């Protein structure tokens, strides 16, 4: 009897110990596959969410990682798991993601080249569209995240023309060629696609990275630059067929590598400008056939008095020191200054001509989704306005003095802000919180909210884009059973609804290729 009681006691003890012991590696792997793999990839290489490998988590302390897994991450699709997982399970997941991958991840020229797909030969396709519209520059593309499709819309009739499948999880603005015939998409897992809108056909695809931020197309339509989180590279592609030309390993003098926050084209400079996430630097890569002599070299080691010949390089790189990391940035309309912000909400202005920070402490409370900043004329001066992902306010900043003109209080943090040269209004969403179904309309002349729309109560209303003439504003209802809702931009009355599957960004060809001050560039 005693022996039986002792056996039961020891079995119970073992069970209790087991319940409190760290999970077995196989349990954690199963947990990861069940809860994380769909967005972060089964091998932690990233997809909809970022890669979860030690090299990609350098700026996130383990304590903060526990908080993100428990409570989610503001301004992303990352939900909180505190209700589903125990604290031991969350702790074991954190250990798991900070441990090195089983296999080394290499995504170099050989792997990139091997992924290349040539779908159609551009030369054999017609340069006339296979559909009839009045204005080819008033076309829109709508990215539907719900089932990973893209819809081509006629901006005059406001009707869909065609719908095609995209790669999984497109993110960031697609970029058009100058004539609006071709468009380049980037997916979060590194696929770059070139699509011929006139022929409704893919031209080529290539996987330029494992985990990609965005892409930029040179203003002369010759090059595509891809910014990656994994590996830590910028990849230059030939815009004709997407074949790789050059890989830039992104690292500082000490050999520390960095993820790239974003890359954009600066047309008057013949350059791509990239912000780095783990090194406080801005990179400028010149793509002209005759880059300025010594471009980039003077930032480091060229002394004009030394008598040495300055360097002339192909695609020369200029590294500009910043005061802090730049998680994203935005240009002035002249492409001289960039206005950047770190995830912690520290804003800074970098002057690209003089190559240094000129305003180290720009007042940007919360983190702006800076691709969404816009500019307009207010009382004779240019102001920039951006929503903030952490606080319910739109910051309006004078671009000459860099002083805050006004913080406009909104019903919650917003993702996207848009306007157009032909409308007195700027539209800003309330993407988070109980008022995520609201869309504010701000009068650009008074900086006051003049109307708050609630197109579908309870469903997120987000991202506006205007028709070429600015007469209509198109709004996304961010839901599988969603819609693009068209508003008269003057009366603010609804005109029509086009059912869509979680439509996110919408991109008007004319507004994009003319780099309208009211839209993202
Ligand atoms: Fe975006 C654009 C960064 C989360 C939808 N987003 C961009 C751009 C950057 C960026 C740098 C500009 C790229 C360009 O134009 O080439 N986005 C980030 C983030 O750092 C953040 C906060 C975290 C992350 O997960 O990367 C983030 N973004 C999201 C989302 O959760 C959104 C709402 C849904 C999604 O697709 O994941 C989202 N981002 C968008 C959209 C654009 C965008 C629709 C293009 C807007 C435009 O009009 O140009």
Coordinates of C-alpha atoms and ligand atoms in Angstrom, one line a residue:
X1 CA 0.0 0.0 0.0
X2 CA 2.7 2.4 1.1
X3 CA 4.7 1.5 -2.0
X4 CA 1.7 2.2 -4.2
X5 CA 1.1 5.6 -2.5
X6 CA 4.8 6.5 -3.0
X7 CA 4.6 5.5 -6.7
X8 CA 1.5 7.7 -7.2
X9 CA 3.2 10.5 -5.4
X10 CA 6.4 10.3 -7.5
X11 CA 4.3 10.0 -10.8
X12 CA 2.4 13.1 -9.8
X13 CA 5.7 14.9 -9.0
X14 CA 7.0 14.0 -12.4
X15 CA 3.8 15.3 -14.1
X16 CA 4.0 18.6 -12.2
X17 CA 7.7 18.9 -13.1
X18 CA 7.0 18.1 -16.7
X19 CA 4.3 20.8 -16.8
X20 CA 6.7 23.4 -15.5
X21 CA 9.8 22.3 -17.4
X22 CA 10.8 24.0 -20.7
X23 CA 9.2 22.5 -23.7
X24 CA 10.9 19.9 -25.8
X25 CA 12.4 21.2 -29.0
X26 CA 10.0 19.2 -31.0
X27 CA 7.0 20.7 -29.1
X28 CA 8.3 24.2 -29.8
X29 CA 8.8 23.4 -33.4
X30 CA 5.2 22.1 -33.6
X31 CA 4.0 25.3 -31.9
X32 CA 5.9 27.4 -34.4
X33 CA 4.5 25.5 -37.3
X34 CA 1.0 25.8 -35.9
X35 CA 1.0 29.5 -35.0
X36 CA 3.8 31.2 -36.8
X37 CA 4.7 29.4 -40.0
X38 CA 1.8 30.7 -42.1
X39 CA 3.0 34.3 -41.9
X40 CA 6.7 33.9 -41.1
X41 CA 7.5 30.8 -43.3
X42 CA 8.0 27.2 -42.1
X43 CA 11.8 27.8 -42.1
X44 CA 11.5 31.2 -40.5
X45 CA 12.5 32.9 -43.7
X46 CA 9.7 35.5 -43.6
X47 CA 6.6 35.9 -45.8
X48 CA 3.7 38.1 -44.7
X49 CA 5.7 38.7 -41.5
X50 CA 9.4 39.3 -41.2
X51 CA 12.0 36.5 -41.1
X52 CA 12.5 35.2 -37.5
X53 CA 16.2 34.4 -37.5
X54 CA 18.8 35.9 -35.2
X55 CA 20.3 38.2 -37.9
X56 CA 16.9 39.7 -38.4
X57 CA 16.1 40.2 -34.8
X58 CA 19.2 42.2 -33.9
X59 CA 17.3 45.3 -32.8
X60 CA 14.6 43.4 -30.8
X61 CA 15.5 42.3 -27.3
X62 CA 14.2 39.0 -26.1
X63 CA 12.0 40.7 -23.6
X64 CA 10.5 42.8 -26.3
X65 CA 10.0 39.7 -28.4
X66 CA 8.0 38.1 -25.6
X67 CA 5.9 41.2 -25.5
X68 CA 5.3 41.1 -29.3
X69 CA 4.3 37.5 -29.2
X70 CA 2.0 38.0 -26.2
X71 CA 0.4 41.3 -27.2
X72 CA 0.9 41.6 -31.0
X73 CA 2.7 44.4 -32.8
X74 CA 1.1 47.7 -33.4
X75 CA 0.7 48.7 -37.0
X76 CA 1.3 45.3 -38.4
X77 CA -0.8 42.1 -39.0
X78 CA 0.9 40.5 -36.0
X79 CA -1.8 39.4 -33.5
X80 CA -1.2 38.8 -29.7
X81 CA -1.0 35.1 -28.5
X82 CA -1.3 35.7 -24.7
X83 CA -4.8 34.1 -24.7
X84 CA -3.8 31.1 -26.7
X85 CA -0.3 30.2 -25.4
X86 CA 1.1 29.8 -21.9
X87 CA 4.1 32.0 -20.8
X88 CA 6.3 28.9 -21.1
X89 CA 5.2 28.3 -24.6
X90 CA 5.9 31.9 -25.5
X91 CA 9.3 31.8 -23.8
X92 CA 10.2 28.7 -25.7
X93 CA 9.1 30.2 -29.0
X94 CA 11.4 33.2 -28.3
X95 CA 14.4 30.9 -27.6
X96 CA 13.5 29.1 -30.8
X97 CA 13.5 32.2 -33.1
X98 CA 16.8 33.5 -31.6
X99 CA 18.5 30.2 -32.4
X100 CA 20.4 29.8 -35.7
X101 CA 18.6 28.1 -38.6
X102 CA 19.4 24.5 -39.3
X103 CA 20.8 25.3 -42.7
X104 CA 22.7 28.4 -43.7
X105 CA 20.6 30.8 -45.8
X106 CA 22.3 31.8 -49.0
X107 CA 20.5 33.9 -51.6
X108 CA 23.2 35.1 -53.9
X109 CA 23.5 35.7 -57.6
X110 CA 23.3 31.9 -58.4
X111 CA 20.1 31.4 -56.4
X112 CA 18.6 34.6 -57.8
X113 CA 19.5 33.7 -61.4
X114 CA 18.1 30.2 -60.9
X115 CA 14.7 31.6 -59.8
X116 CA 14.3 33.7 -63.0
X117 CA 11.2 33.0 -65.1
X118 CA 10.7 34.5 -68.5
X119 CA 6.9 34.3 -69.1
X120 CA 6.6 36.3 -72.3
X121 CA 8.9 37.9 -74.8
X122 CA 8.2 41.6 -74.6
X123 CA 9.3 42.1 -78.2
X124 CA 6.7 39.8 -79.6
X125 CA 3.8 41.6 -77.8
X126 CA 1.8 44.4 -79.2
X127 CA 2.3 48.0 -77.9
X128 CA -1.5 48.6 -78.2
X129 CA -3.8 47.6 -75.4
X130 CA -6.0 44.5 -75.8
X131 CA -8.9 46.4 -74.2
X132 CA -10.6 49.7 -75.0
X133 CA -10.5 52.7 -72.6
X134 CA -10.7 56.4 -73.2
X135 CA -7.6 57.2 -71.1
X136 CA -4.8 54.8 -70.6
X137 CA -3.3 57.0 -67.9
X138 CA -6.4 56.9 -65.8
X139 CA -6.1 53.2 -65.2
X140 CA -5.9 51.9 -61.6
X141 CA -4.4 48.7 -60.2
X142 CA -6.0 47.5 -57.0
X143 CA -4.1 45.0 -54.8
X144 CA -6.6 42.5 -53.3
X145 CA -4.8 40.9 -50.3
X146 CA -7.7 38.6 -49.5
X147 CA -6.9 36.1 -52.2
X148 CA -3.7 37.6 -53.7
X149 CA -5.1 39.1 -56.8
X150 CA -4.8 42.4 -58.6
X151 CA -7.7 44.1 -60.4
X152 CA -7.2 46.5 -63.3
X153 CA -9.8 49.3 -63.1
X154 CA -10.9 51.8 -65.8
X155 CA -10.7 55.1 -64.0
X156 CA -13.2 56.8 -66.3
X157 CA -16.0 54.2 -66.2
X158 CA -14.9 53.1 -62.7
X159 CA -15.4 49.5 -63.7
X160 CA -13.0 46.5 -63.5
X161 CA -11.3 45.5 -66.8
X162 CA -9.4 42.4 -65.7
X163 CA -8.4 40.5 -62.6
X164 CA -5.2 38.4 -62.3
X165 CA -3.4 36.4 -59.7
X166 CA -0.4 37.9 -57.9
X167 CA 2.4 36.4 -55.9
X168 CA 1.6 35.8 -52.2
X169 CA 1.4 39.0 -50.0
X170 CA 2.3 41.9 -52.2
X171 CA 3.4 44.8 -50.2
X172 CA 4.3 48.5 -50.9
X173 CA 3.4 50.4 -53.9
X174 CA 3.7 48.8 -57.3
X175 CA 5.8 51.0 -59.6
X176 CA 4.9 51.9 -63.2
X177 CA 7.1 52.4 -66.2
X178 CA 7.0 56.0 -67.5
X179 CA 4.5 55.3 -70.2
X180 CA 2.3 53.3 -67.8
X181 CA 2.4 50.1 -69.8
X182 CA 4.4 48.0 -67.4
X183 CA 4.2 47.6 -63.7
X184 CA 6.6 46.0 -61.2
X185 CA 5.3 44.3 -58.0
X186 CA 7.3 43.1 -55.0
X187 CA 6.0 40.4 -52.6
X188 CA 7.0 40.2 -49.0
X189 CA 8.8 36.9 -49.8
X190 CA 11.0 38.4 -52.4
X191 CA 9.3 37.8 -55.7
X192 CA 9.6 40.6 -58.2
X193 CA 7.1 40.5 -61.1
X194 CA 7.0 42.6 -64.3
X195 CA 3.5 42.7 -65.8
X196 CA 2.4 44.1 -69.2
X197 CA -0.8 46.0 -68.5
X198 CA -1.5 46.5 -72.3
X199 CA -1.3 42.8 -73.0
X200 CA -2.5 41.6 -69.6
X201 CA 0.5 39.3 -69.4
X202 CA 3.4 38.6 -67.1
X203 CA 6.8 39.4 -68.7
X204 CA 9.2 38.0 -66.2
X205 CA 9.6 37.1 -62.5
X206 CA 12.6 36.6 -60.2
X207 CA 13.1 36.0 -56.5
X208 CA 15.5 38.8 -55.5
X209 CA 15.4 38.1 -51.8
X210 CA 14.0 35.8 -49.2
X211 CA 12.3 38.6 -47.3
X212 CA 11.8 41.8 -49.2
X213 CA 10.7 45.4 -48.2
X214 CA 10.0 47.1 -51.5
X215 CA 11.3 48.0 -54.9
X216 CA 12.1 51.1 -56.9
X217 CA 12.3 51.7 -60.6
X218 CA 14.8 54.2 -62.1
X219 CA 13.2 57.2 -63.7
X220 CA 14.7 56.2 -67.0
X221 CA 13.0 52.8 -66.8
X222 CA 16.3 50.9 -67.1
X223 CA 16.8 49.5 -63.6
X224 CA 14.9 48.0 -60.7
X225 CA 16.4 48.1 -57.2
X226 CA 15.1 45.7 -54.6
X227 CA 15.5 46.3 -50.8
X228 CA 15.7 43.2 -48.7
X229 CA 15.5 42.3 -45.0
X230 CA 16.9 38.9 -45.8
X231 CA 19.6 38.6 -46.9
X232 CA 21.0 42.0 -46.1
X233 CA 21.3 43.1 -49.7
X234 CA 20.1 45.6 -52.2
X235 CA 19.7 43.9 -55.6
X236 CA 19.9 45.8 -58.9
X237 CA 17.9 44.2 -61.7
X238 CA 17.7 45.0 -65.4
X239 CA 14.2 46.4 -65.8
X240 CA 13.8 44.9 -69.2
X241 CA 13.9 41.2 -68.1
X242 CA 14.5 41.4 -64.4
X243 CA 17.9 39.7 -64.7
X244 CA 20.3 40.6 -61.9
X245 CA 23.0 43.1 -62.6
X246 CA 24.7 43.6 -59.2
X247 CA 24.2 42.8 -55.5
X248 CA 25.1 45.3 -52.9
X249 CA 26.1 43.7 -49.6
X250 CA 24.8 46.2 -47.0
X251 CA 27.4 46.7 -44.3
X252 CA 29.3 49.4 -42.5
X253 CA 33.1 49.8 -42.3
X254 CA 33.2 47.5 -39.3
X255 CA 31.5 44.7 -41.3
X256 CA 28.2 45.0 -39.5
X257 CA 25.4 44.1 -41.9
X258 CA 21.9 45.7 -42.0
X259 CA 18.4 45.1 -43.2
X260 CA 17.1 47.7 -45.6
X261 CA 14.1 49.6 -44.6
X262 CA 13.1 50.9 -48.0
X263 CA 14.4 52.1 -51.3
X264 CA 13.1 54.8 -53.6
X265 CA 14.1 56.6 -56.8
X266 CA 15.2 60.2 -56.7
X267 CA 14.8 61.2 -60.4
X268 CA 16.7 64.5 -60.4
X269 CA 19.7 62.8 -58.8
X270 CA 19.7 59.7 -61.1
X271 CA 19.9 57.8 -57.9
X272 CA 18.3 55.2 -55.7
X273 CA 18.1 56.2 -52.1
X274 CA 17.9 53.5 -49.4
X275 CA 17.4 53.7 -45.7
X276 CA 19.0 51.2 -43.4
X277 CA 17.4 49.6 -40.4
X278 CA 20.4 48.4 -38.4
X279 CA 23.1 50.9 -39.3
X280 CA 22.4 54.7 -39.0
X281 CA 23.2 55.5 -42.6
X282 CA 21.4 56.5 -45.8
X283 CA 22.7 55.0 -49.0
X284 CA 22.6 56.7 -52.4
X285 CA 23.4 54.7 -55.5
X286 CA 23.8 56.5 -58.7
X287 CA 22.6 54.8 -61.9
X288 CA 23.5 57.3 -64.6
X289 CA 25.9 56.2 -67.4
X290 CA 28.3 59.0 -66.4
X291 CA 28.1 59.1 -62.6
X292 CA 29.7 62.2 -61.0
X293 CA 33.4 61.7 -60.8
X294 CA 34.4 60.6 -57.3
X295 CA 30.7 60.2 -56.3
X296 CA 30.7 58.5 -52.9
X297 CA 34.4 58.5 -52.5
X298 CA 34.6 61.9 -50.9
X299 CA 32.3 60.7 -48.1
X300 CA 35.1 58.3 -47.0
X301 CA 38.5 58.6 -48.2
X302 CA 39.0 61.0 -51.1
X303 CA 41.1 64.0 -50.3
X304 CA 40.9 66.5 -53.2
X305 CA 44.3 67.9 -52.2
X306 CA 46.0 64.5 -52.3
X307 CA 46.7 64.7 -56.0
X308 CA 45.2 61.3 -56.5
X309 CA 42.7 60.7 -59.4
X310 CA 39.2 60.5 -58.0
X311 CA 37.4 57.2 -58.6
X312 CA 34.8 56.7 -61.4
X313 CA 32.7 53.7 -60.7
X314 CA 29.7 52.0 -62.2
X315 CA 26.7 52.3 -59.8
X316 CA 28.8 54.2 -57.3
X317 CA 27.7 54.2 -53.7
X318 CA 27.6 57.2 -51.4
X319 CA 27.1 56.6 -47.7
X320 CA 25.6 59.4 -45.7
X321 CA 25.7 59.2 -41.9
X322 CA 22.4 59.7 -40.0
X323 CA 21.7 60.4 -36.4
X324 CA 19.5 57.4 -35.9
X325 CA 18.2 54.3 -37.7
X326 CA 15.7 55.2 -40.5
X327 CA 12.8 52.8 -40.6
X328 CA 11.3 54.7 -43.5
X329 CA 11.5 58.0 -45.2
X330 CA 9.9 60.4 -47.5
X331 CA 11.3 63.0 -50.0
X332 CA 10.6 66.7 -50.4
X333 CA 9.2 67.4 -54.0
X334 CA 12.8 68.6 -55.0
X335 CA 14.5 65.4 -53.8
X336 CA 17.0 67.3 -51.8
X337 CA 15.9 66.5 -48.3
X338 CA 14.6 63.2 -46.9
X339 CA 12.4 63.1 -43.9
X340 CA 13.0 59.9 -42.0
X341 CA 11.7 58.3 -38.8
X342 CA 12.8 55.5 -36.6
X343 CA 10.3 52.9 -35.3
X344 CA 10.6 54.6 -31.9
X345 CA 9.2 57.8 -33.5
X346 CA 12.4 59.9 -33.8
X347 CA 12.2 62.1 -36.9
X348 CA 15.2 63.5 -38.7
X349 CA 15.8 65.5 -41.9
X350 CA 18.8 64.5 -44.0
X351 CA 20.1 66.9 -46.7
X352 CA 21.2 64.8 -49.6
X353 CA 23.2 67.6 -51.2
X354 CA 25.4 68.4 -48.2
X355 CA 25.3 64.8 -47.1
X356 CA 24.3 65.2 -43.4
X357 CA 21.5 65.5 -40.9
X358 CA 20.2 69.0 -40.8
X359 CA 17.3 68.5 -38.4
X360 CA 18.0 65.8 -35.8
X361 CA 14.7 66.1 -33.8
X362 CA 11.7 66.5 -36.0
X363 CA 8.5 66.4 -34.0
X364 CA 6.8 63.2 -35.2
X365 CA 5.0 61.6 -32.3
X366 CA 4.4 57.9 -33.0
X367 CA 5.7 56.2 -36.0
X368 CA 4.5 57.4 -39.4
X369 CA 4.0 54.9 -42.2
X370 CA 6.1 57.4 -44.1
X371 CA 5.4 56.1 -47.6
X372 CA 2.1 57.8 -46.8
X373 CA 3.3 61.3 -46.3
X374 CA 1.9 64.0 -48.6
X375 CA 2.6 67.6 -49.3
X376 CA 0.6 70.7 -50.2
X377 CA 0.6 74.5 -50.2
X378 CA -0.7 76.0 -47.0
X379 CA -0.7 79.8 -46.5
X380 CA 2.1 80.2 -49.1
X381 CA 4.4 77.5 -47.7
X382 CA 4.8 73.8 -48.4
X383 CA 3.7 71.6 -45.6
X384 CA 4.0 67.9 -45.3
X385 CA 1.4 65.8 -43.5
X386 CA 1.6 62.3 -42.2
X387 CA -0.6 60.1 -40.0
X388 CA 1.1 58.2 -37.1
X389 CA 0.8 54.5 -36.4
X390 CA 1.0 54.9 -32.7
X391 CA -1.1 58.0 -32.0
X392 CA -4.4 59.4 -33.2
X393 CA -3.0 62.5 -34.8
X394 CA -1.9 63.8 -38.2
X395 CA 1.3 65.9 -38.0
X396 CA 1.5 68.9 -40.3
X397 CA 5.0 70.2 -40.7
X398 CA 6.4 73.3 -42.4
X399 CA 9.0 72.1 -44.9
X400 CA 11.1 75.3 -44.7
X401 CA 11.4 75.8 -41.0
X402 CA 10.7 72.1 -40.1
X403 CA 8.4 73.4 -37.3
X404 CA 5.1 71.7 -36.6
X405 CA 2.2 73.8 -37.9
X406 CA -0.5 71.6 -36.3
X407 CA -1.2 68.2 -34.9
X408 CA -4.7 67.3 -36.1
X409 CA -6.4 65.0 -33.5
X410 CA -8.1 62.0 -35.2
X411 CA -10.2 59.1 -33.9
X412 CA -7.2 56.8 -33.8
X413 CA -3.8 55.9 -35.4
X414 CA -3.8 55.9 -39.2
X415 CA -1.9 54.2 -41.9
X416 CA -2.6 56.1 -45.1
X417 CA -3.1 59.7 -46.1
X418 CA -3.9 61.0 -49.6
X419 CA -4.9 64.1 -51.6
X420 CA -4.7 65.4 -55.1
X421 CA -3.7 68.8 -56.6
X422 CA -7.4 69.4 -57.7
X423 CA -9.1 68.9 -54.4
X424 CA -9.1 71.0 -51.3
X425 CA -9.3 67.9 -49.1
X426 CA -6.9 65.4 -47.7
X427 CA -8.2 62.0 -46.6
X428 CA -6.8 60.0 -43.7
X429 CA -7.8 56.7 -42.3
X430 CA -8.2 55.5 -38.7
X431 CA -6.7 52.0 -39.2
X432 CA -6.6 50.9 -35.6
X433 CA -8.9 50.7 -32.7
X434 CA -12.6 51.0 -32.2
X435 CA -12.9 53.6 -34.9
X436 CA -11.2 51.8 -37.6
X437 CA -14.3 52.0 -39.8
X438 CA -13.9 55.8 -39.9
X439 CA -12.3 58.0 -42.6
X440 CA -11.5 61.6 -41.9
X441 CA -11.7 64.3 -44.5
X442 CA -9.4 67.3 -43.7
X443 CA -9.7 70.7 -45.3
X444 CA -6.1 71.5 -46.5
X445 CA -6.9 75.2 -46.2
X446 CA -8.0 75.2 -42.6
X447 CA -6.3 72.0 -41.3
X448 CA -9.7 71.1 -39.8
X449 CA -11.5 67.8 -40.1
X450 CA -14.6 68.7 -42.1
X451 CA -16.3 65.3 -42.3
X452 CA -15.9 61.8 -40.9
X453 CA -17.2 59.0 -43.1
X454 CA -18.2 55.5 -41.9
X455 CA -18.8 53.7 -45.1
X456 CA -19.4 50.2 -43.6
X457 CA -19.8 50.3 -39.8
X458 CA -17.5 47.8 -38.1
X459 CA -15.3 47.2 -41.1
X460 CA -11.9 48.9 -41.6
X461 CA -11.9 51.8 -44.1
X462 CA -8.5 52.5 -45.5
X463 CA -6.3 53.9 -48.2
X464 CA -7.6 56.5 -50.6
X465 CA -6.5 57.1 -54.2
X466 CA -7.8 59.7 -56.6
X467 CA -8.7 59.5 -60.3
X468 CA -6.4 61.3 -62.6
X469 CA -8.4 64.5 -62.5
X470 CA -9.0 64.3 -58.8
X471 CA -12.8 64.2 -59.2
X472 CA -13.3 60.8 -57.5
X473 CA -11.7 59.3 -54.4
X474 CA -11.5 55.5 -54.2
X475 CA -11.6 54.0 -50.7
X476 CA -10.9 50.4 -49.6
X477 CA -13.1 48.3 -47.3
X478 CA -10.4 46.1 -45.8
X479 CA -12.4 42.9 -45.6
X480 CA -12.7 39.6 -47.5
X481 CA -16.3 40.7 -48.2
X482 CA -15.0 44.1 -48.9
X483 CA -15.3 46.7 -51.7
X484 CA -13.7 49.7 -53.3
X485 CA -16.1 52.6 -52.7
X486 CA -16.0 55.5 -55.0
X487 CA -16.8 59.0 -53.6
X488 CA -17.4 62.2 -55.4
X489 CA -14.3 64.1 -54.1
X490 CA -16.1 67.5 -54.1
X491 CA -19.5 66.6 -52.5
X492 CA -18.1 63.7 -50.5
X493 CA -21.1 61.6 -51.5
X494 CA -20.8 57.9 -52.4
X495 CA -21.0 57.2 -56.1
X496 CA -20.7 53.4 -56.3
X497 CA -19.3 50.2 -54.7
X498 CA -17.2 47.6 -56.5
X499 CA -17.1 44.3 -54.5
X500 CA -13.5 43.1 -53.8
X501 CA -11.6 40.7 -51.6
X502 CA -9.8 42.7 -48.9
X503 CA -8.6 45.5 -51.3
X504 CA -5.6 47.3 -49.9
X505 CA -3.6 49.8 -52.0
X506 CA -5.0 51.3 -55.2
X507 CA -2.6 53.0 -57.7
X508 CA -3.6 55.5 -60.4
X509 CA -1.2 55.4 -63.3
X510 CA -1.2 59.2 -64.0
X511 CA -0.9 60.2 -60.3
X512 CA 2.0 57.8 -59.8
X513 CA 4.0 58.5 -63.0
X514 CA 3.7 62.3 -62.5
X515 CA 4.7 61.9 -58.9
X516 CA 1.6 63.8 -57.6
X517 CA 2.3 65.6 -54.3
X518 CA -0.9 64.0 -53.0
X519 CA 0.2 60.4 -53.4
X520 CA 3.1 58.1 -52.5
X521 CA 6.1 58.1 -54.8
Ligands
LIG1 FE1 3.3 49.0 -45.5 C1 3.8 50.8 -48.3 C2 6.5 49.7 -44.5 C3 2.8 47.3 -42.5 C4 0.2 48.1 -46.5 N1 4.8 50.0 -46.3 C5 4.8 50.7 -47.5 C6 6.1 51.2 -47.8 C7 6.9 50.9 -46.7 C8 6.1 50.2 -45.8 C9 8.4 51.2 -46.5 C10 6.5 52.0 -49.0 C11 6.9 51.0 -50.1 C12 6.8 51.6 -51.5 O1 6.0 52.5 -51.8 O2 7.6 51.2 -52.3 N2 4.4 48.6 -43.8 C13 5.7 49.1 -43.6 C14 6.1 48.7 -42.3 O3 7.3 49.0 -41.8 C15 5.0 48.1 -41.6 C16 4.5 49.1 -40.5 C17 5.4 46.8 -40.9 C18 5.6 45.7 -41.8 O4 5.0 44.6 -41.6 O5 6.3 45.8 -42.8 C19 4.0 48.0 -42.7 N3 1.8 47.9 -44.7 C20 1.8 47.3 -43.5 C21 0.6 46.6 -43.2 O6 0.3 45.9 -42.2 C22 -0.3 46.8 -44.3 C23 -1.5 47.7 -43.9 C24 -0.9 45.6 -45.0 C25 0.1 44.7 -45.7 O7 0.1 44.7 -46.9 O8 1.0 44.1 -45.0 C26 0.6 47.6 -45.3 N4 2.2 49.4 -47.1 C27 0.9 48.9 -47.3 C28 0.4 49.4 -48.6 C29 1.5 50.2 -49.1 C30 2.5 50.2 -48.2 C31 -0.9 49.2 -49.2 C32 1.4 51.1 -50.4 C33 0.8 52.4 -50.1 C34 0.8 53.3 -51.3 O9 -0.2 53.9 -51.6 O10 1.8 53.5 -51.9

